[in-house]
Structures are given as structure tokens and as C-alpha cells.
Backbone atoms as SQL, in Angstrom:
CREATE TABLE atoms (id INTEGER PRIMARY KEY, chain TEXT, resi INTEGER, resn TEXT, atom TEXT, x REAL, y REAL, z REAL);
INSERT INTO atoms VALUES
  (1, 'A', 1, 'GLN', 'N', 0.673, -1.156, 0.124),
  (2, 'A', 1, 'GLN', 'CA', 0.187, 0.124, -0.071),
  (3, 'A', 1, 'GLN', 'C', 0.819, 1.439, 0.320),
  (4, 'A', 2, 'ALA', 'N', 0.841, 2.113, -0.965),
  (5, 'A', 2, 'ALA', 'CA', 1.631, 3.469, -1.098),
  (6, 'A', 2, 'ALA', 'C', 1.011, 4.359, 0.055),
  (7, 'A', 3, 'GLN', 'N', 2.369, 5.008, 0.714),
  (8, 'A', 3, 'GLN', 'CA', 2.271, 5.404, 1.441),
  (9, 'A', 3, 'GLN', 'C', 3.329, 6.833, 1.826),
  (10, 'A', 4, 'LEU', 'N', 2.891, 7.766, 2.517),
  (11, 'A', 4, 'LEU', 'CA', 4.023, 9.367, 2.519),
  (12, 'A', 4, 'LEU', 'C', 3.902, 9.221, 4.238),
  (13, 'A', 5, 'VAL', 'N', 5.300, 9.810, 4.397),
  (14, 'A', 5, 'VAL', 'CA', 5.506, 10.058, 5.588),
  (15, 'A', 5, 'VAL', 'C', 6.694, 10.929, 6.200),
  (16, 'A', 6, 'GLU', 'N', 5.837, 12.153, 6.209),
  (17, 'A', 6, 'GLU', 'CA', 6.387, 13.450, 6.943),
  (18, 'A', 6, 'GLU', 'C', 7.495, 13.338, 8.116),
  (19, 'A', 7, 'SER', 'N', 8.515, 13.923, 8.171),
  (20, 'A', 7, 'SER', 'CA', 9.148, 14.217, 9.338),
  (21, 'A', 7, 'SER', 'C', 9.893, 15.302, 9.287),
  (22, 'A', 8, 'GLY', 'N', 10.874, 15.561, 10.534),
  (23, 'A', 8, 'GLY', 'CA', 11.667, 16.818, 10.972),
  (24, 'A', 8, 'GLY', 'C', 10.797, 18.300, 11.333),
  (25, 'A', 9, 'GLY', 'N', 9.572, 18.062, 11.553),
  (26, 'A', 9, 'GLY', 'CA', 8.977, 19.481, 11.899),
  (27, 'A', 9, 'GLY', 'C', 9.371, 19.721, 13.162),
  (28, 'A', 10, 'GLY', 'N', 9.428, 21.158, 14.055),
  (29, 'A', 10, 'GLY', 'CA', 9.275, 21.730, 15.132),
  (30, 'A', 10, 'GLY', 'C', 9.227, 22.960, 15.477),
  (31, 'A', 11, 'LEU', 'N', 9.677, 22.933, 16.349),
  (32, 'A', 11, 'LEU', 'CA', 9.833, 24.645, 16.971),
  (33, 'A', 11, 'LEU', 'C', 10.975, 25.220, 16.636),
  (34, 'A', 12, 'VAL', 'N', 11.124, 26.497, 15.976),
  (35, 'A', 12, 'VAL', 'CA', 12.414, 26.691, 15.851),
  (36, 'A', 12, 'VAL', 'C', 12.176, 28.673, 15.658),
  (37, 'A', 13, 'GLN', 'N', 13.238, 29.339, 15.911),
  (38, 'A', 13, 'GLN', 'CA', 13.496, 30.650, 16.488),
  (39, 'A', 13, 'GLN', 'C', 13.268, 31.183, 15.053),
  (40, 'A', 14, 'PRO', 'N', 12.988, 32.422, 14.813),
  (41, 'A', 14, 'PRO', 'CA', 13.097, 33.493, 13.483),
  (42, 'A', 14, 'PRO', 'C', 14.545, 33.424, 12.849),
  (43, 'A', 15, 'GLY', 'N', 14.879, 33.031, 11.877),
  (44, 'A', 15, 'GLY', 'CA', 16.247, 33.123, 11.189),
  (45, 'A', 15, 'GLY', 'C', 16.919, 31.891, 11.443),
  (46, 'A', 16, 'GLY', 'N', 16.388, 30.600, 11.971),
  (47, 'A', 16, 'GLY', 'CA', 16.741, 29.274, 11.835),
  (48, 'A', 16, 'GLY', 'C', 16.366, 28.557, 10.951),
  (49, 'A', 17, 'SER', 'N', 16.944, 27.376, 11.139),
  (50, 'A', 17, 'SER', 'CA', 16.486, 26.147, 9.756),
  (51, 'A', 17, 'SER', 'C', 15.885, 24.951, 10.158),
  (52, 'A', 18, 'LEU', 'N', 15.282, 24.303, 9.789),
  (53, 'A', 18, 'LEU', 'CA', 14.363, 23.076, 9.641),
  (54, 'A', 18, 'LEU', 'C', 14.690, 22.358, 8.292),
  (55, 'A', 19, 'ARG', 'N', 14.664, 21.085, 8.618),
  (56, 'A', 19, 'ARG', 'CA', 14.908, 19.864, 7.100),
  (57, 'A', 19, 'ARG', 'C', 13.889, 19.535, 7.450),
  (58, 'A', 20, 'LEU', 'N', 12.528, 18.760, 6.632),
  (59, 'A', 20, 'LEU', 'CA', 11.820, 18.228, 6.514),
  (60, 'A', 20, 'LEU', 'C', 11.952, 16.961, 5.345),
  (61, 'A', 21, 'SER', 'N', 11.306, 15.939, 5.839),
  (62, 'A', 21, 'SER', 'CA', 11.811, 14.810, 5.258),
  (63, 'A', 21, 'SER', 'C', 10.453, 13.959, 4.526),
  (64, 'A', 22, 'CYS', 'N', 10.158, 13.265, 3.990),
  (65, 'A', 22, 'CYS', 'CA', 8.927, 12.761, 3.030),
  (66, 'A', 22, 'CYS', 'C', 9.278, 11.257, 2.717),
  (67, 'A', 23, 'ALA', 'N', 9.321, 10.709, 3.304),
  (68, 'A', 23, 'ALA', 'CA', 9.399, 9.153, 2.762),
  (69, 'A', 23, 'ALA', 'C', 8.254, 8.237, 2.279),
  (70, 'A', 24, 'ALA', 'N', 8.821, 7.854, 1.193),
  (71, 'A', 24, 'ALA', 'CA', 7.693, 7.124, 0.510),
  (72, 'A', 24, 'ALA', 'C', 7.863, 5.858, 0.799),
  (73, 'A', 25, 'SER', 'N', 6.678, 4.787, 0.414),
  (74, 'A', 25, 'SER', 'CA', 6.633, 3.397, 0.574),
  (75, 'A', 25, 'SER', 'C', 5.500, 3.053, -0.313),
  (76, 'A', 26, 'GLY', 'N', 5.777, 1.801, -1.092),
  (77, 'A', 26, 'GLY', 'CA', 4.786, 1.235, -1.817),
  (78, 'A', 26, 'GLY', 'C', 4.594, 1.782, -3.400),
  (79, 'A', 27, 'PHE', 'N', 5.950, 2.811, -3.433),
  (80, 'A', 27, 'PHE', 'CA', 6.117, 3.426, -4.583),
  (81, 'A', 27, 'PHE', 'C', 7.198, 3.781, -4.929),
  (82, 'A', 28, 'THR', 'N', 7.877, 4.356, -5.816),
  (83, 'A', 28, 'THR', 'CA', 9.118, 4.978, -6.330),
  (84, 'A', 28, 'THR', 'C', 9.284, 6.223, -6.350),
  (85, 'A', 29, 'VAL', 'N', 9.860, 7.125, -5.658),
  (86, 'A', 29, 'VAL', 'CA', 9.600, 8.580, -5.884),
  (87, 'A', 29, 'VAL', 'C', 10.254, 9.260, -7.405),
  (88, 'A', 30, 'ASP', 'N', 10.889, 8.354, -7.864),
  (89, 'A', 30, 'ASP', 'CA', 11.543, 8.876, -9.117),
  (90, 'A', 30, 'ASP', 'C', 10.627, 8.739, -10.138),
  (91, 'A', 31, 'ARG', 'N', 9.538, 7.912, -9.903),
  (92, 'A', 31, 'ARG', 'CA', 8.379, 8.078, -10.966),
  (93, 'A', 31, 'ARG', 'C', 7.329, 8.871, -11.014),
  (94, 'A', 32, 'TYR', 'N', 7.238, 9.749, -9.424),
  (95, 'A', 32, 'TYR', 'CA', 6.193, 10.835, -9.437),
  (96, 'A', 32, 'TYR', 'C', 7.078, 12.115, -9.529),
  (97, 'A', 33, 'SER', 'N', 6.026, 13.164, -9.708),
  (98, 'A', 33, 'SER', 'CA', 6.264, 14.458, -9.041),
  (99, 'A', 33, 'SER', 'C', 6.244, 14.630, -7.824),
  (100, 'A', 34, 'ILE', 'N', 6.618, 15.195, -6.825),
  (101, 'A', 34, 'ILE', 'CA', 6.485, 15.172, -5.697),
  (102, 'A', 34, 'ILE', 'C', 6.436, 16.882, -5.214),
  (103, 'A', 35, 'ALA', 'N', 5.516, 17.203, -4.171),
  (104, 'A', 35, 'ALA', 'CA', 5.163, 18.716, -3.663),
  (105, 'A', 35, 'ALA', 'C', 5.223, 18.857, -2.288),
  (106, 'A', 36, 'TRP', 'N', 5.546, 20.105, -1.712),
  (107, 'A', 36, 'TRP', 'CA', 5.267, 19.825, -0.521),
  (108, 'A', 36, 'TRP', 'C', 4.272, 21.093, -0.528),
  (109, 'A', 37, 'PHE', 'N', 3.359, 20.944, 0.179),
  (110, 'A', 37, 'PHE', 'CA', 2.325, 21.781, 1.116),
  (111, 'A', 37, 'PHE', 'C', 2.316, 22.534, 2.607),
  (112, 'A', 38, 'ARG', 'N', 1.345, 23.693, 2.507),
  (113, 'A', 38, 'ARG', 'CA', 1.648, 23.800, 3.952),
  (114, 'A', 38, 'ARG', 'C', 0.015, 24.780, 4.038),
  (115, 'A', 39, 'GLN', 'N', -0.436, 24.295, 5.107),
  (116, 'A', 39, 'GLN', 'CA', -1.871, 25.073, 5.669),
  (117, 'A', 39, 'GLN', 'C', -0.979, 25.944, 7.020),
  (118, 'A', 40, 'ALA', 'N', -1.456, 27.326, 7.094),
  (119, 'A', 40, 'ALA', 'CA', -1.330, 28.190, 8.103),
  (120, 'A', 40, 'ALA', 'C', -2.482, 28.340, 9.002),
  (121, 'A', 41, 'PRO', 'N', -2.713, 28.300, 10.315),
  (122, 'A', 41, 'PRO', 'CA', -3.856, 28.493, 11.436),
  (123, 'A', 41, 'PRO', 'C', -4.759, 29.460, 10.254),
  (124, 'A', 42, 'GLY', 'N', -5.863, 28.880, 10.407),
  (125, 'A', 42, 'GLY', 'CA', -7.545, 29.704, 9.633),
  (126, 'A', 42, 'GLY', 'C', -7.275, 29.644, 8.058),
  (127, 'A', 43, 'LYS', 'N', -6.180, 29.365, 7.391),
  (128, 'A', 43, 'LYS', 'CA', -6.140, 29.756, 5.755),
  (129, 'A', 43, 'LYS', 'C', -6.299, 28.438, 5.337),
  (130, 'A', 44, 'GLY', 'N', -6.186, 28.182, 3.908),
  (131, 'A', 44, 'GLY', 'CA', -6.004, 27.240, 2.814),
  (132, 'A', 44, 'GLY', 'C', -4.570, 26.694, 2.879),
  (133, 'A', 45, 'ARG', 'N', -4.590, 25.109, 2.207),
  (134, 'A', 45, 'ARG', 'CA', -3.318, 24.777, 1.585),
  (135, 'A', 45, 'ARG', 'C', -2.966, 25.149, 0.997),
  (136, 'A', 46, 'GLU', 'N', -1.618, 25.874, 0.643),
  (137, 'A', 46, 'GLU', 'CA', -1.281, 26.241, -0.476),
  (138, 'A', 46, 'GLU', 'C', 0.481, 25.712, -0.560),
  (139, 'A', 47, 'GLY', 'N', 0.632, 25.624, -2.021),
  (140, 'A', 47, 'GLY', 'CA', 1.601, 25.200, -2.673),
  (141, 'A', 47, 'GLY', 'C', 3.204, 25.377, -2.336),
  (142, 'A', 48, 'VAL', 'N', 4.242, 25.147, -1.898),
  (143, 'A', 48, 'VAL', 'CA', 5.112, 25.546, -1.662),
  (144, 'A', 48, 'VAL', 'C', 6.655, 25.378, -2.973),
  (145, 'A', 49, 'SER', 'N', 6.585, 23.850, -2.997),
  (146, 'A', 49, 'SER', 'CA', 7.905, 23.505, -3.797),
  (147, 'A', 49, 'SER', 'C', 7.302, 22.394, -4.453),
  (148, 'A', 50, 'CYS', 'N', 7.552, 22.174, -5.498),
  (149, 'A', 50, 'CYS', 'CA', 7.641, 20.593, -6.134),
  (150, 'A', 50, 'CYS', 'C', 8.903, 20.120, -7.051),
  (151, 'A', 51, 'ILE', 'N', 8.922, 19.098, -7.231),
  (152, 'A', 51, 'ILE', 'CA', 10.684, 18.495, -7.922),
  (153, 'A', 51, 'ILE', 'C', 9.616, 17.360, -8.999),
  (154, 'A', 52, 'ASN', 'N', 9.992, 17.595, -10.341),
  (155, 'A', 52, 'ASN', 'CA', 9.558, 16.516, -11.485),
  (156, 'A', 52, 'ASN', 'C', 10.238, 15.559, -11.379),
  (157, 'A', 53, 'SER', 'N', 9.368, 14.589, -11.835),
  (158, 'A', 53, 'SER', 'CA', 10.292, 13.069, -11.623),
  (159, 'A', 53, 'SER', 'C', 11.131, 12.681, -12.872),
  (160, 'A', 54, 'ILE', 'N', 10.278, 13.704, -13.914),
  (161, 'A', 54, 'ILE', 'CA', 11.571, 13.887, -14.921),
  (162, 'A', 54, 'ILE', 'C', 12.492, 14.954, -15.074),
  (163, 'A', 55, 'GLY', 'N', 13.745, 14.480, -14.828),
  (164, 'A', 55, 'GLY', 'CA', 14.898, 15.857, -15.121),
  (165, 'A', 55, 'GLY', 'C', 14.911, 16.521, -13.340),
  (166, 'A', 56, 'GLY', 'N', 14.108, 16.088, -12.934),
  (167, 'A', 56, 'GLY', 'CA', 14.277, 16.915, -11.730),
  (168, 'A', 56, 'GLY', 'C', 14.214, 17.748, -11.721),
  (169, 'A', 57, 'HIS', 'N', 13.805, 19.148, -12.690),
  (170, 'A', 57, 'HIS', 'CA', 13.578, 20.276, -11.944),
  (171, 'A', 57, 'HIS', 'C', 12.677, 20.682, -10.854),
  (172, 'A', 58, 'ALA', 'N', 13.120, 21.792, -10.226),
  (173, 'A', 58, 'ALA', 'CA', 12.199, 22.369, -9.152),
  (174, 'A', 58, 'ALA', 'C', 11.626, 23.689, -9.114),
  (175, 'A', 59, 'ASN', 'N', 10.348, 23.555, -8.666),
  (176, 'A', 59, 'ASN', 'CA', 9.818, 24.994, -8.826),
  (177, 'A', 59, 'ASN', 'C', 9.310, 25.644, -6.808),
  (178, 'A', 60, 'TYR', 'N', 9.037, 27.036, -6.610),
  (179, 'A', 60, 'TYR', 'CA', 9.436, 27.463, -5.672),
  (180, 'A', 60, 'TYR', 'C', 7.942, 28.252, -5.852),
  (181, 'A', 61, 'GLU', 'N', 7.369, 28.143, -4.497),
  (182, 'A', 61, 'GLU', 'CA', 6.022, 29.347, -4.185),
  (183, 'A', 61, 'GLU', 'C', 7.063, 30.812, -4.170),
  (184, 'A', 62, 'ASP', 'N', 6.647, 31.938, -4.188),
  (185, 'A', 62, 'ASP', 'CA', 7.917, 33.474, -4.543),
  (186, 'A', 62, 'ASP', 'C', 8.025, 33.582, -2.991),
  (187, 'A', 63, 'SER', 'N', 7.293, 33.254, -2.024),
  (188, 'A', 63, 'SER', 'CA', 7.848, 33.803, -0.690),
  (189, 'A', 63, 'SER', 'C', 8.938, 32.634, -0.351),
  (190, 'A', 64, 'VAL', 'N', 8.887, 31.858, -0.474),
  (191, 'A', 64, 'VAL', 'CA', 9.940, 30.631, -0.215),
  (192, 'A', 64, 'VAL', 'C', 11.366, 30.683, -1.071),
  (193, 'A', 65, 'LYS', 'N', 11.289, 31.262, -2.099),
  (194, 'A', 65, 'LYS', 'CA', 12.395, 31.116, -3.156),
  (195, 'A', 65, 'LYS', 'C', 13.917, 31.631, -2.291),
  (196, 'A', 66, 'GLY', 'N', 14.987, 31.180, -2.651),
  (197, 'A', 66, 'GLY', 'CA', 15.984, 31.484, -2.444),
  (198, 'A', 66, 'GLY', 'C', 16.429, 31.239, -0.506),
  (199, 'A', 67, 'ARG', 'N', 15.043, 30.853, -0.492),
  (200, 'A', 67, 'ARG', 'CA', 15.262, 30.043, 1.809),
  (201, 'A', 67, 'ARG', 'C', 15.183, 28.332, 1.654),
  (202, 'A', 68, 'PHE', 'N', 14.426, 28.254, 0.578),
  (203, 'A', 68, 'PHE', 'CA', 13.633, 26.690, 0.604),
  (204, 'A', 68, 'PHE', 'C', 14.699, 25.840, -0.459),
  (205, 'A', 69, 'THR', 'N', 14.932, 24.381, -0.292),
  (206, 'A', 69, 'THR', 'CA', 15.340, 23.442, -1.207),
  (207, 'A', 69, 'THR', 'C', 15.024, 22.483, -1.388),
  (208, 'A', 70, 'ILE', 'N', 14.271, 21.933, -2.048),
  (209, 'A', 70, 'ILE', 'CA', 13.583, 20.505, -2.473),
  (210, 'A', 70, 'ILE', 'C', 14.548, 19.981, -2.825),
  (211, 'A', 71, 'SER', 'N', 14.720, 18.509, -2.497),
  (212, 'A', 71, 'SER', 'CA', 15.652, 17.232, -3.038),
  (213, 'A', 71, 'SER', 'C', 15.073, 16.159, -3.009),
  (214, 'A', 72, 'ARG', 'N', 15.543, 15.188, -3.977),
  (215, 'A', 72, 'ARG', 'CA', 15.265, 14.189, -4.164),
  (216, 'A', 72, 'ARG', 'C', 16.094, 12.596, -3.668),
  (217, 'A', 73, 'ASP', 'N', 16.269, 11.836, -2.723),
  (218, 'A', 73, 'ASP', 'CA', 16.900, 10.934, -2.793),
  (219, 'A', 73, 'ASP', 'C', 16.691, 9.592, -3.138),
  (220, 'A', 74, 'SER', 'N', 16.860, 9.260, -4.354),
  (221, 'A', 74, 'SER', 'CA', 16.745, 7.861, -4.884),
  (222, 'A', 74, 'SER', 'C', 16.955, 6.761, -3.744),
  (223, 'A', 75, 'ALA', 'N', 17.955, 6.617, -3.864),
  (224, 'A', 75, 'ALA', 'CA', 18.472, 5.725, -2.867),
  (225, 'A', 75, 'ALA', 'C', 17.812, 5.520, -1.592),
  (226, 'A', 76, 'LYS', 'N', 17.231, 6.425, -0.592),
  (227, 'A', 76, 'LYS', 'CA', 16.228, 6.287, 0.289),
  (228, 'A', 76, 'LYS', 'C', 14.848, 6.405, -0.148),
  (229, 'A', 77, 'ASN', 'N', 14.750, 6.760, -0.999),
  (230, 'A', 77, 'ASN', 'CA', 13.062, 7.014, -1.788),
  (231, 'A', 77, 'ASN', 'C', 12.615, 7.991, -0.563),
  (232, 'A', 78, 'THR', 'N', 13.034, 9.101, -0.722),
  (233, 'A', 78, 'THR', 'CA', 12.784, 10.524, -0.178),
  (234, 'A', 78, 'THR', 'C', 12.668, 11.593, -0.768),
  (235, 'A', 79, 'VAL', 'N', 12.145, 12.435, -0.043),
  (236, 'A', 79, 'VAL', 'CA', 11.981, 13.994, -1.057),
  (237, 'A', 79, 'VAL', 'C', 12.237, 14.978, 0.365),
  (238, 'A', 80, 'ASP', 'N', 13.138, 15.509, 0.313),
  (239, 'A', 80, 'ASP', 'CA', 13.354, 16.388, 1.863),
  (240, 'A', 80, 'ASP', 'C', 13.274, 18.209, 1.170),
  (241, 'A', 81, 'LEU', 'N', 13.019, 18.805, 1.949),
  (242, 'A', 81, 'LEU', 'CA', 12.757, 19.947, 2.116),
  (243, 'A', 81, 'LEU', 'C', 13.660, 20.935, 2.982),
  (244, 'A', 82, 'GLN', 'N', 14.357, 21.520, 2.686),
  (245, 'A', 82, 'GLN', 'CA', 15.477, 22.159, 3.756),
  (246, 'A', 82, 'GLN', 'C', 15.192, 23.632, 3.541),
  (247, 'A', 83, 'MET', 'N', 14.673, 24.194, 4.659),
  (248, 'A', 83, 'MET', 'CA', 14.029, 25.679, 4.919),
  (249, 'A', 83, 'MET', 'C', 14.967, 26.523, 5.906),
  (250, 'A', 84, 'ASN', 'N', 15.649, 27.451, 5.321),
  (251, 'A', 84, 'ASN', 'CA', 16.560, 28.336, 5.623),
  (252, 'A', 84, 'ASN', 'C', 15.893, 29.215, 6.126),
  (253, 'A', 85, 'SER', 'N', 16.643, 30.397, 7.090),
  (254, 'A', 85, 'SER', 'CA', 15.829, 32.101, 7.055),
  (255, 'A', 85, 'SER', 'C', 14.311, 31.584, 7.204),
  (256, 'A', 86, 'LEU', 'N', 13.891, 31.095, 8.335),
  (257, 'A', 86, 'LEU', 'CA', 12.215, 30.956, 8.512),
  (258, 'A', 86, 'LEU', 'C', 12.041, 32.291, 9.093),
  (259, 'A', 87, 'LYS', 'N', 10.660, 32.519, 8.967),
  (260, 'A', 87, 'LYS', 'CA', 9.687, 33.482, 9.536),
  (261, 'A', 87, 'LYS', 'C', 8.751, 32.954, 9.792),
  (262, 'A', 88, 'PRO', 'N', 8.241, 33.784, 10.829),
  (263, 'A', 88, 'PRO', 'CA', 6.934, 33.698, 11.554),
  (264, 'A', 88, 'PRO', 'C', 6.012, 32.807, 10.565),
  (265, 'A', 89, 'GLU', 'N', 5.619, 33.846, 9.432),
  (266, 'A', 89, 'GLU', 'CA', 4.861, 33.251, 8.496),
  (267, 'A', 89, 'GLU', 'C', 5.097, 32.113, 7.827),
  (268, 'A', 90, 'ASP', 'N', 5.905, 31.471, 8.189),
  (269, 'A', 90, 'ASP', 'CA', 6.364, 30.167, 7.638),
  (270, 'A', 90, 'ASP', 'C', 5.428, 29.066, 8.425),
  (271, 'A', 91, 'THR', 'N', 4.852, 29.584, 9.371),
  (272, 'A', 91, 'THR', 'CA', 4.471, 28.403, 10.426),
  (273, 'A', 91, 'THR', 'C', 2.864, 27.704, 9.949),
  (274, 'A', 92, 'GLY', 'N', 2.878, 26.243, 9.785),
  (275, 'A', 92, 'GLY', 'CA', 1.847, 25.756, 9.434),
  (276, 'A', 92, 'GLY', 'C', 2.325, 24.478, 9.402),
  (277, 'A', 93, 'VAL', 'N', 1.333, 23.547, 8.823),
  (278, 'A', 93, 'VAL', 'CA', 1.669, 21.733, 8.938),
  (279, 'A', 93, 'VAL', 'C', 1.815, 22.037, 7.271),
  (280, 'A', 94, 'TYR', 'N', 3.122, 21.173, 7.292),
  (281, 'A', 94, 'TYR', 'CA', 3.790, 20.873, 5.956),
  (282, 'A', 94, 'TYR', 'C', 3.288, 19.401, 5.794),
  (283, 'A', 95, 'TYR', 'N', 2.618, 19.354, 4.289),
  (284, 'A', 95, 'TYR', 'CA', 2.611, 17.981, 3.834),
  (285, 'A', 95, 'TYR', 'C', 3.349, 17.674, 2.644),
  (286, 'A', 96, 'CYS', 'N', 3.363, 16.652, 2.487),
  (287, 'A', 96, 'CYS', 'CA', 4.333, 16.445, 1.088),
  (288, 'A', 96, 'CYS', 'C', 3.025, 15.433, 0.763),
  (289, 'A', 97, 'ALA', 'N', 3.071, 15.235, -0.755),
  (290, 'A', 97, 'ALA', 'CA', 2.163, 14.752, -1.674),
  (291, 'A', 97, 'ALA', 'C', 2.660, 14.120, -2.999),
  (292, 'A', 98, 'ALA', 'N', 2.292, 13.478, -3.555),
  (293, 'A', 98, 'ALA', 'CA', 2.772, 12.658, -4.998),
  (294, 'A', 98, 'ALA', 'C', 1.749, 12.711, -6.002),
  (295, 'A', 99, 'GLU', 'N', 2.256, 13.308, -7.287),
  (296, 'A', 99, 'GLU', 'CA', 1.539, 12.738, -8.280),
  (297, 'A', 99, 'GLU', 'C', 1.963, 11.897, -9.477),
  (298, 'A', 100, 'ASN', 'N', 1.468, 11.030, -10.293),
  (299, 'A', 100, 'ASN', 'CA', 2.191, 10.273, -10.854),
  (300, 'A', 100, 'ASN', 'C', 1.900, 11.039, -12.297),
  (301, 'A', 101, 'SER', 'N', 2.647, 11.784, -12.606),
  (302, 'A', 101, 'SER', 'CA', 3.228, 13.046, -13.600),
  (303, 'A', 101, 'SER', 'C', 4.576, 13.296, -13.785),
  (304, 'A', 102, 'PRO', 'N', 5.018, 13.567, -15.345),
  (305, 'A', 102, 'PRO', 'CA', 6.723, 13.429, -15.168),
  (306, 'A', 102, 'PRO', 'C', 6.907, 15.076, -14.930),
  (307, 'A', 103, 'GLN', 'N', 5.811, 15.552, -14.714),
  (308, 'A', 103, 'GLN', 'CA', 6.291, 17.229, -14.537),
  (309, 'A', 103, 'GLN', 'C', 5.328, 17.890, -13.449),
  (310, 'A', 104, 'CYS', 'N', 5.501, 19.135, -12.441),
  (311, 'A', 104, 'CYS', 'CA', 4.878, 19.601, -11.658),
  (312, 'A', 104, 'CYS', 'C', 3.937, 20.787, -12.518),
  (313, 'A', 105, 'GLY', 'N', 2.449, 20.292, -12.864),
  (314, 'A', 105, 'GLY', 'CA', 2.404, 20.815, -13.910),
  (315, 'A', 105, 'GLY', 'C', 0.829, 22.080, -13.430),
  (316, 'A', 106, 'GLY', 'N', 0.767, 21.863, -12.210),
  (317, 'A', 106, 'GLY', 'CA', -0.154, 22.738, -11.537),
  (318, 'A', 106, 'GLY', 'C', -0.254, 24.042, -11.366),
  (319, 'A', 107, 'PRO', 'N', -0.670, 24.949, -10.878),
  (320, 'A', 107, 'PRO', 'CA', -0.841, 25.987, -10.465),
  (321, 'A', 107, 'PRO', 'C', 0.575, 26.808, -9.977),
  (322, 'A', 108, 'ALA', 'N', 1.203, 27.772, -10.130),
  (323, 'A', 108, 'ALA', 'CA', 2.768, 27.943, -9.747),
  (324, 'A', 108, 'ALA', 'C', 3.590, 26.931, -10.027),
  (325, 'A', 109, 'GLY', 'N', 3.506, 26.225, -11.084),
  (326, 'A', 109, 'GLY', 'CA', 4.479, 24.796, -10.949),
  (327, 'A', 109, 'GLY', 'C', 4.785, 23.825, -10.093),
  (328, 'A', 110, 'ILE', 'N', 3.423, 23.898, -8.997),
  (329, 'A', 110, 'ILE', 'CA', 3.162, 23.172, -7.739),
  (330, 'A', 110, 'ILE', 'C', 2.456, 21.650, -8.317),
  (331, 'A', 111, 'LEU', 'N', 1.794, 21.126, -7.592),
  (332, 'A', 111, 'LEU', 'CA', 0.836, 20.073, -8.206),
  (333, 'A', 111, 'LEU', 'C', -0.492, 20.757, -8.013),
  (334, 'A', 112, 'ASP', 'N', -1.468, 19.988, -8.956),
  (335, 'A', 112, 'ASP', 'CA', -3.013, 20.520, -8.930),
  (336, 'A', 112, 'ASP', 'C', -3.523, 19.589, -7.727),
  (337, 'A', 113, 'GLN', 'N', -3.885, 19.804, -6.587),
  (338, 'A', 113, 'GLN', 'CA', -4.211, 19.153, -5.456),
  (339, 'A', 113, 'GLN', 'C', -5.196, 18.162, -5.748),
  (340, 'A', 114, 'ARG', 'N', -6.234, 18.529, -6.822),
  (341, 'A', 114, 'ARG', 'CA', -7.393, 17.954, -7.220),
  (342, 'A', 114, 'ARG', 'C', -7.067, 16.455, -8.225),
  (343, 'A', 115, 'LEU', 'N', -5.742, 16.387, -7.863),
  (344, 'A', 115, 'LEU', 'CA', -4.778, 15.458, -9.172),
  (345, 'A', 115, 'LEU', 'C', -4.002, 14.589, -8.369),
  (346, 'A', 116, 'ILE', 'N', -3.624, 14.875, -7.063),
  (347, 'A', 116, 'ILE', 'CA', -2.838, 14.359, -5.923),
  (348, 'A', 116, 'ILE', 'C', -3.320, 12.816, -5.800),
  (349, 'A', 117, 'ASP', 'N', -2.268, 11.979, -5.981),
  (350, 'A', 117, 'ASP', 'CA', -2.305, 10.612, -5.739),
  (351, 'A', 117, 'ASP', 'C', -2.529, 10.156, -4.259),
  (352, 'A', 118, 'PHE', 'N', -1.522, 10.604, -3.969),
  (353, 'A', 118, 'PHE', 'CA', -0.751, 10.306, -2.235),
  (354, 'A', 118, 'PHE', 'C', -0.790, 11.427, -1.278),
  (355, 'A', 119, 'TRP', 'N', -1.084, 11.700, -0.285),
  (356, 'A', 119, 'TRP', 'CA', -0.548, 12.665, 0.676),
  (357, 'A', 119, 'TRP', 'C', -0.098, 12.047, 1.916),
  (358, 'A', 120, 'GLY', 'N', 0.742, 12.529, 2.554),
  (359, 'A', 120, 'GLY', 'CA', 1.359, 12.489, 4.066),
  (360, 'A', 120, 'GLY', 'C', 0.218, 12.868, 4.983),
  (361, 'A', 121, 'GLN', 'N', 0.339, 12.664, 6.075),
  (362, 'A', 121, 'GLN', 'CA', -0.417, 13.154, 7.269),
  (363, 'A', 121, 'GLN', 'C', -0.206, 14.406, 7.955),
  (364, 'A', 122, 'GLY', 'N', 1.183, 15.186, 7.146),
  (365, 'A', 122, 'GLY', 'CA', 1.569, 16.065, 7.860),
  (366, 'A', 122, 'GLY', 'C', 2.266, 16.313, 9.120),
  (367, 'A', 123, 'THR', 'N', 3.129, 17.357, 9.248),
  (368, 'A', 123, 'THR', 'CA', 4.289, 17.778, 10.203),
  (369, 'A', 123, 'THR', 'C', 4.097, 18.751, 10.641),
  (370, 'A', 124, 'GLN', 'N', 4.245, 19.535, 11.608),
  (371, 'A', 124, 'GLN', 'CA', 4.034, 20.847, 12.222),
  (372, 'A', 124, 'GLN', 'C', 5.409, 21.618, 12.249),
  (373, 'A', 125, 'VAL', 'N', 5.292, 22.763, 11.476),
  (374, 'A', 125, 'VAL', 'CA', 6.428, 23.715, 11.555),
  (375, 'A', 125, 'VAL', 'C', 6.041, 25.154, 12.422),
  (376, 'A', 126, 'THR', 'N', 6.374, 25.553, 13.734),
  (377, 'A', 126, 'THR', 'CA', 6.184, 26.364, 14.051),
  (378, 'A', 126, 'THR', 'C', 7.491, 27.334, 14.548),
  (379, 'A', 127, 'VAL', 'N', 7.865, 28.573, 13.819),
  (380, 'A', 127, 'VAL', 'CA', 8.394, 29.546, 14.002),
  (381, 'A', 127, 'VAL', 'C', 8.236, 30.757, 15.083),
  (382, 'A', 128, 'SER', 'N', 9.253, 30.857, 15.915),
  (383, 'A', 128, 'SER', 'CA', 8.471, 31.907, 16.912),
  (384, 'A', 128, 'SER', 'C', 9.871, 31.925, 17.987),
  (385, 'A', 129, 'SER', 'N', 9.671, 32.878, 18.093),
  (386, 'A', 129, 'SER', 'CA', 10.661, 33.773, 19.444),
  (387, 'A', 129, 'SER', 'C', 10.365, 33.558, 20.993);
């Protein structure tokens, strides 16, 4: 059975860093485009970053460009999100998601949430002093 499990969330001060990991089982991350979404309290879920299954090209939401980096480790079957220079507005539950598609063809180069094949359960990130 296909599954995604996120880890690495926590509490961090503004300006700090966290590394989130999304571990896949039951399918190979190389054959799926994988995205990270987040949901802040009282807001809808928004796309943060996405990596194509073909070529590994990465896209980022404007507010995280230059601060976040998405990467794929085929040997571990994981997709990580390195988050640097964190801000309070980065606070939220972070979800990874997979779509059986060669590229991140949804809004802003992330995935279309209506087409997601698998979702993780989410991990909480809190940026606060």
C-alpha cells in the first residue's frame, strides 16, 4: 500500500533552519512528481515547492525562493525540504504529496491538489521567538 510519511517538523526561532523529510513506501519517488504544501492556521493549503519526476527540475512559491530547497534521494526513496531563514509566516502544517506525472503542472508550477495520488499526514512547523 502506497504511503507518504513526513518528519522533521518542530519549533524554531525566526532566522533558524529545519529540514523536513518525506519518506515514500509502496512506490518509487523517481516516477512521481513530489510537492510540499503547507497550511497555516485559519488558511487554505498552499503549494510551497515541487520537483519533477523527469529531470528533477524544482519550482518554488515566490515567498520561499532563495530560502527553501527541495531535493530527492532515490536511494532512500525520500524527498526533503531544507528550510533556511525561517519566518513566523512560514508557520503551519507541512504536507508532502505525490502525483503520477512527469512534471509539476499545477498552479505556480506546483501540483494540482485535485490530481494528487497520495498525501502524507503532515508535520507541524512553528517559527516563533
